[in-house]
Amino acid sequence: MSRATLRIATRQSALALWQAEHVAARLRAAHPELSVELVAMTTRGDQIVDRPLAAIGGKGLFLKELEVAMLEHRADIAVHSYKDVPMELEPGFAIGAVLERADAADAFISNDHARLGDLPHGARVGTSSLRRQAQLRALRPDLHLVDLRGNVNSRLAKLDAGDYAAIVLACAGIERLGLGERMRERLSPPAWLPAVAQGAIAVECRQGDAAIAELVSVLDDEATHRCTAAERAMNLQLHGNCSVPIAGYCVETETGLALWGLVGDADSGRLIRAEATGPADAPRELGERVAALLREQGADEILRRPPAAQ
C-alpha cells in the first residue's frame, strides 16, 4: 500500500512528541515509500494545569484538538498514551493499532528518599491522580497528598525545587524521555496497580478510512491489544473516568489472560480488589467479569460519589 504523505497529530509535550516520532519511525521502517510528518498542537488539557482533570472535563481534553485535525483532514492519524484515551471514542474514530507495551508500572521518585516507606511522617507527595492517591492513602495514611499536574519535566522541576518530598510518575514516560535514573522505587503490580492501559501507545484514525487502517495495522501488537482490551472493558463496565480511582492490569499467561482490578477511595484509602483469569480470545468478557466482582464487594458505593466528594 503506498501513500505519499501521512500526517500524525500529536500534543507538543516532550513525551507526546517522543511517542509520535516513535510511531513515525516504525511506519517509515514498515513502509519505505511513505513520507511521515508530525503535526504538533496544544490541547485544552495542556493549557489548563492549575486544576485537576476531573474538574475541567477529563482526559478527553487531550484528544479533542487532535480529532478535529483528523476530521478536517489536516492530519491522518493521532498518537496517544492509551491511558489518556476515553473508554468510548467520539463517533467517527477508531483505534487502528496498539503498540507493544512498555513498563506499565508507576515509579516513586524522590531526591532524598529511596523508597516510599522511607518518607517521614506527613511528607508532601505530589500527584493529581485519584488512583495513585487512593493507593498512597492505603499504604501511608500519614502522607500529605498535594495536586501535581503538568508534563513530566515540569513535575520533576517542582520536585527539584523542593515543593514535594516525592512524586509518582509512570515508569514508561520517564524511561522514554531518558530519565530512568530518576526512579527510586518501582511500584510493581499487582500489589500496586497502574492506570488502565498505562505504558501502551495507541494510534487513532478516522473510522472507515481503509487505506490509513491498512498502513497503521502493521504496528499493532496483539498481546498488548488483548490485555488493554480487558482493562478497558473493566473500566467501561464501571463507568470509569479520571474522577474515580480505578486501576487495572492484565498480562498474558500460558493458559490465557490474568486481570487484576481495583477501585479506591482517595479520601479514606479504602481499596476494593478483584482478579480473574480467562481465555486469550475473550478479553472483554474477562474485563466485565472483574468489574462485576468489584461491584459485588461494594465498589458502587465509591463509584456513585460525585467527583467533588473525592
XYZ file of C-alpha atoms in Angstrom:
310
model
C 0.000 0.000 0.000
C 1.573 3.319 -0.995
C 0.661 6.821 0.055
C 2.706 9.954 -0.486
C 2.486 11.541 2.966
C 0.928 10.548 6.276
C 0.439 13.266 8.903
C 0.447 12.481 12.623
C -1.409 14.778 15.019
C 0.303 14.997 18.393
C 0.455 17.110 21.506
C 3.551 19.282 21.907
C 4.876 17.883 25.178
C 8.261 16.174 25.045
C 6.708 12.791 25.839
C 3.940 13.139 23.256
C 6.467 14.154 20.603
C 8.676 11.178 21.518
C 5.726 8.823 21.123
C 4.643 10.368 17.815
C 8.175 10.199 16.429
C 8.432 6.577 17.598
C 5.285 5.755 15.627
C 6.616 7.730 12.647
C 9.892 5.803 12.693
C 8.068 2.479 12.879
C 5.842 3.472 9.951
C 8.817 4.632 7.853
C 10.551 1.313 8.522
C 7.455 -0.685 7.570
C 6.635 1.470 4.518
C 9.889 2.826 3.000
C 7.939 4.673 0.315
C 5.956 6.616 2.909
C 6.695 10.181 3.986
C 5.575 10.803 7.570
C 5.140 14.261 9.108
C 4.238 15.410 12.617
C 1.500 17.989 13.181
C 2.101 19.259 16.721
C -0.582 21.168 18.588
C -1.576 22.256 22.082
C -4.756 20.814 23.596
C -7.020 22.330 26.228
C -5.793 19.663 28.639
C -2.261 21.002 28.196
C -3.337 24.618 28.656
C -5.163 24.183 31.981
C -2.665 22.850 34.509
C -3.863 24.522 37.717
C -6.920 22.292 38.231
C -7.463 18.519 38.429
C -8.561 16.885 35.170
C -11.802 15.730 36.791
C -12.782 19.356 37.363
C -12.244 20.517 33.785
C -13.716 17.719 31.715
C -11.450 14.698 31.978
C -8.753 13.140 29.824
C -10.750 13.649 26.636
C -9.422 17.214 26.714
C -6.107 15.823 25.468
C -7.761 14.416 22.322
C -10.276 16.983 21.067
C -7.994 19.233 19.018
C -6.241 16.203 17.516
C -9.549 14.671 16.483
C -10.701 17.945 14.922
C -7.491 17.971 12.878
C -8.308 14.491 11.586
C -11.908 15.432 10.772
C -10.661 18.450 8.826
C -8.043 16.266 7.067
C -5.178 18.332 8.446
C -3.936 15.057 9.956
C -4.464 11.391 9.121
C -3.853 9.757 12.500
C -3.263 10.793 16.108
C -0.896 9.213 18.604
C -1.858 8.974 22.280
C -0.781 7.498 25.563
C -3.516 4.856 25.629
C -4.244 5.564 29.295
C -5.407 9.062 28.246
C -7.932 7.764 25.713
C -11.567 7.763 26.945
C -13.206 4.342 27.210
C -15.592 5.289 24.404
C -14.255 7.224 21.432
C -16.164 10.006 19.755
C -18.254 8.817 16.774
C -16.230 8.602 13.583
C -12.984 7.448 15.185
C -11.333 4.087 15.844
C -8.152 2.696 17.363
C -6.097 1.455 14.442
C -3.190 -0.014 16.413
C -1.886 -0.535 19.928
C 1.884 -0.772 20.074
C 3.792 -3.196 22.285
C 3.503 -2.038 25.854
C 6.414 -0.586 27.779
C 6.718 -0.915 31.562
C 3.183 -0.385 32.881
C 4.209 0.276 36.484
C 4.363 3.540 38.441
C 7.632 4.913 39.806
C 8.349 6.518 43.180
C 10.654 9.498 42.613
C 12.427 11.437 45.335
C 15.717 13.250 45.731
C 16.141 12.329 49.392
C 14.345 9.017 49.976
C 14.963 5.670 48.303
C 11.576 4.116 48.957
C 8.001 5.111 49.635
C 8.297 3.522 53.046
C 11.251 5.789 53.900
C 9.276 9.043 53.680
C 8.968 10.849 57.009
C 5.591 11.257 58.687
C 3.461 13.896 56.956
C 5.728 14.252 53.917
C 4.305 16.095 50.909
C 3.768 13.810 47.899
C 2.688 15.272 44.580
C 0.113 13.580 42.363
C -3.243 14.621 40.920
C -4.186 11.031 40.070
C -7.010 9.832 42.338
C -5.911 6.255 41.600
C -2.441 6.993 42.943
C -3.838 8.990 45.860
C -6.079 6.082 46.922
C -3.200 3.603 46.910
C -0.862 6.028 48.665
C -3.520 6.670 51.310
C -3.925 2.920 51.845
C -0.188 2.399 52.343
C 0.699 5.653 54.109
C -2.339 7.442 55.574
C 0.011 9.939 57.252
C 1.245 11.485 53.999
C 0.145 14.933 52.828
C -1.030 14.412 49.231
C -0.884 17.501 47.016
C -2.162 18.026 43.461
C 0.526 17.996 40.790
C -0.204 18.436 37.078
C 1.894 19.311 34.053
C 4.264 17.401 31.801
C 6.978 15.087 33.094
C 9.740 17.703 33.070
C 7.652 20.345 34.847
C 6.673 17.852 37.561
C 10.309 16.892 38.086
C 11.236 20.591 38.238
C 8.717 21.155 41.033
C 10.192 18.195 42.917
C 13.705 19.585 42.447
C 12.539 23.000 43.666
C 11.578 21.416 46.976
C 7.791 21.665 46.560
C 7.409 17.951 47.319
C 9.324 15.251 49.173
C 8.373 12.812 46.416
C 6.192 12.408 43.335
C 4.765 9.405 41.488
C 5.024 9.114 37.696
C 4.610 6.354 35.112
C 7.786 4.343 34.505
C 7.150 4.291 30.753
C 7.062 8.068 30.432
C 10.257 8.819 32.300
C 12.114 5.962 30.599
C 11.019 7.161 27.146
C 12.444 10.586 27.960
C 15.766 9.095 29.032
C 15.166 9.955 32.688
C 15.079 6.442 34.088
C 17.821 7.270 36.588
C 15.297 9.452 38.452
C 13.305 6.377 39.523
C 13.997 5.299 43.098
C 11.430 2.503 43.539
C 9.246 0.643 41.062
C 5.703 0.330 42.404
C 5.034 -3.095 40.972
C 1.738 -4.732 40.015
C -0.294 -6.454 41.210
C 0.436 -5.080 44.707
C 0.296 -1.544 43.267
C -1.890 -1.247 40.175
C -1.341 1.208 37.285
C -3.870 3.113 35.238
C -5.799 1.128 32.669
C -3.652 0.751 29.502
C -0.687 2.558 31.107
C 2.540 2.090 29.147
C 0.791 1.470 25.814
C 0.716 3.806 22.804
C -2.467 3.938 20.715
C -2.895 5.113 17.139
C -6.281 6.712 16.474
C -7.657 7.134 12.970
C -10.848 8.049 11.158
C -13.356 5.219 11.181
C -13.856 3.751 7.734
C -10.578 5.035 6.260
C -9.382 1.683 4.930
C -6.150 2.994 3.412
C -4.963 4.521 6.701
C -6.107 1.479 8.666
C -4.007 -0.741 6.424
C -0.944 1.447 6.859
C -1.045 1.519 10.663
C -2.168 -2.094 11.209
C 1.457 -3.293 10.959
C 2.169 -1.544 14.281
C -0.424 -3.477 16.261
C 0.863 -5.804 18.989
C -1.758 -8.488 19.501
C -0.833 -9.326 23.098
C -0.911 -5.680 24.193
C -4.157 -5.137 22.295
C -5.795 -8.066 24.099
C -4.564 -7.074 27.551
C -5.555 -3.424 27.208
C -8.931 -4.502 25.796
C -9.585 -6.449 29.019
C -8.548 -3.498 31.184
C -10.625 -1.013 29.210
C -13.664 -3.301 29.220
C -13.471 -3.452 33.014
C -13.202 0.332 33.208
C -16.072 0.844 30.769
C -18.299 -1.500 32.766
C -17.529 0.529 35.891
C -18.200 3.793 34.011
C -14.676 4.801 34.935
C -13.095 8.150 34.192
C -10.475 10.387 35.789
C -12.907 11.358 38.571
C -12.939 7.808 40.002
C -9.855 5.939 41.270
C -9.885 2.806 39.083
C -6.809 0.743 38.293
C -6.293 -2.357 36.181
C -3.529 -4.553 34.870
C -3.728 -7.582 32.575
C -0.999 -9.974 31.464
C -0.859 -12.969 29.167
C -0.142 -16.328 30.811
C 0.466 -19.804 29.430
C -3.253 -20.506 29.673
C -4.773 -17.154 28.688
C -5.169 -13.802 30.416
C -4.981 -12.709 34.055
C -6.569 -9.410 35.078
C -6.327 -7.518 38.361
C -8.695 -4.646 39.077
C -9.053 -2.051 41.824
C -11.494 0.653 42.866
C -10.255 3.009 45.586
C -11.329 5.885 47.782
C -8.796 8.726 47.599
C -10.056 10.164 50.903
C -10.036 7.102 53.139
C -7.590 4.809 51.342
C -10.174 2.041 51.166
C -9.278 -0.316 48.312
C -11.535 -2.914 46.709
C -9.665 -5.529 44.684
C -10.626 -8.361 42.368
C -8.859 -10.662 39.942
C -9.820 -13.331 37.437
C -8.416 -15.340 34.547
C -9.888 -16.140 31.159
C -9.123 -17.252 27.616
C -6.958 -15.008 25.463
C -9.665 -14.669 22.820
C -12.234 -13.185 25.232
C -10.574 -10.141 26.847
C -13.727 -8.048 27.067
C -15.621 -10.791 28.851
C -12.774 -11.043 31.365
C -12.866 -7.302 31.982
C -16.619 -7.382 32.541
C -16.238 -10.276 34.992
C -13.655 -8.431 37.093
C -15.891 -5.360 37.088
C -18.747 -7.497 38.390
C -16.523 -8.921 41.134
C -15.569 -5.409 42.216
C -19.223 -4.413 42.342
C -20.068 -7.465 44.436
C -17.635 -6.158 47.060
C -19.251 -2.738 47.220
C -17.428 -0.747 44.540
C -20.650 1.039 43.622
C -20.567 2.872 46.947
C -17.409 4.616 45.777
C -18.368 4.825 42.102
C -21.641 6.621 42.839
C -19.953 9.514 44.612
C -19.841 12.793 42.737
C -16.297 13.926 41.816
C -16.380 16.675 44.459
C -16.647 14.027 47.183
C -13.288 12.620 46.123
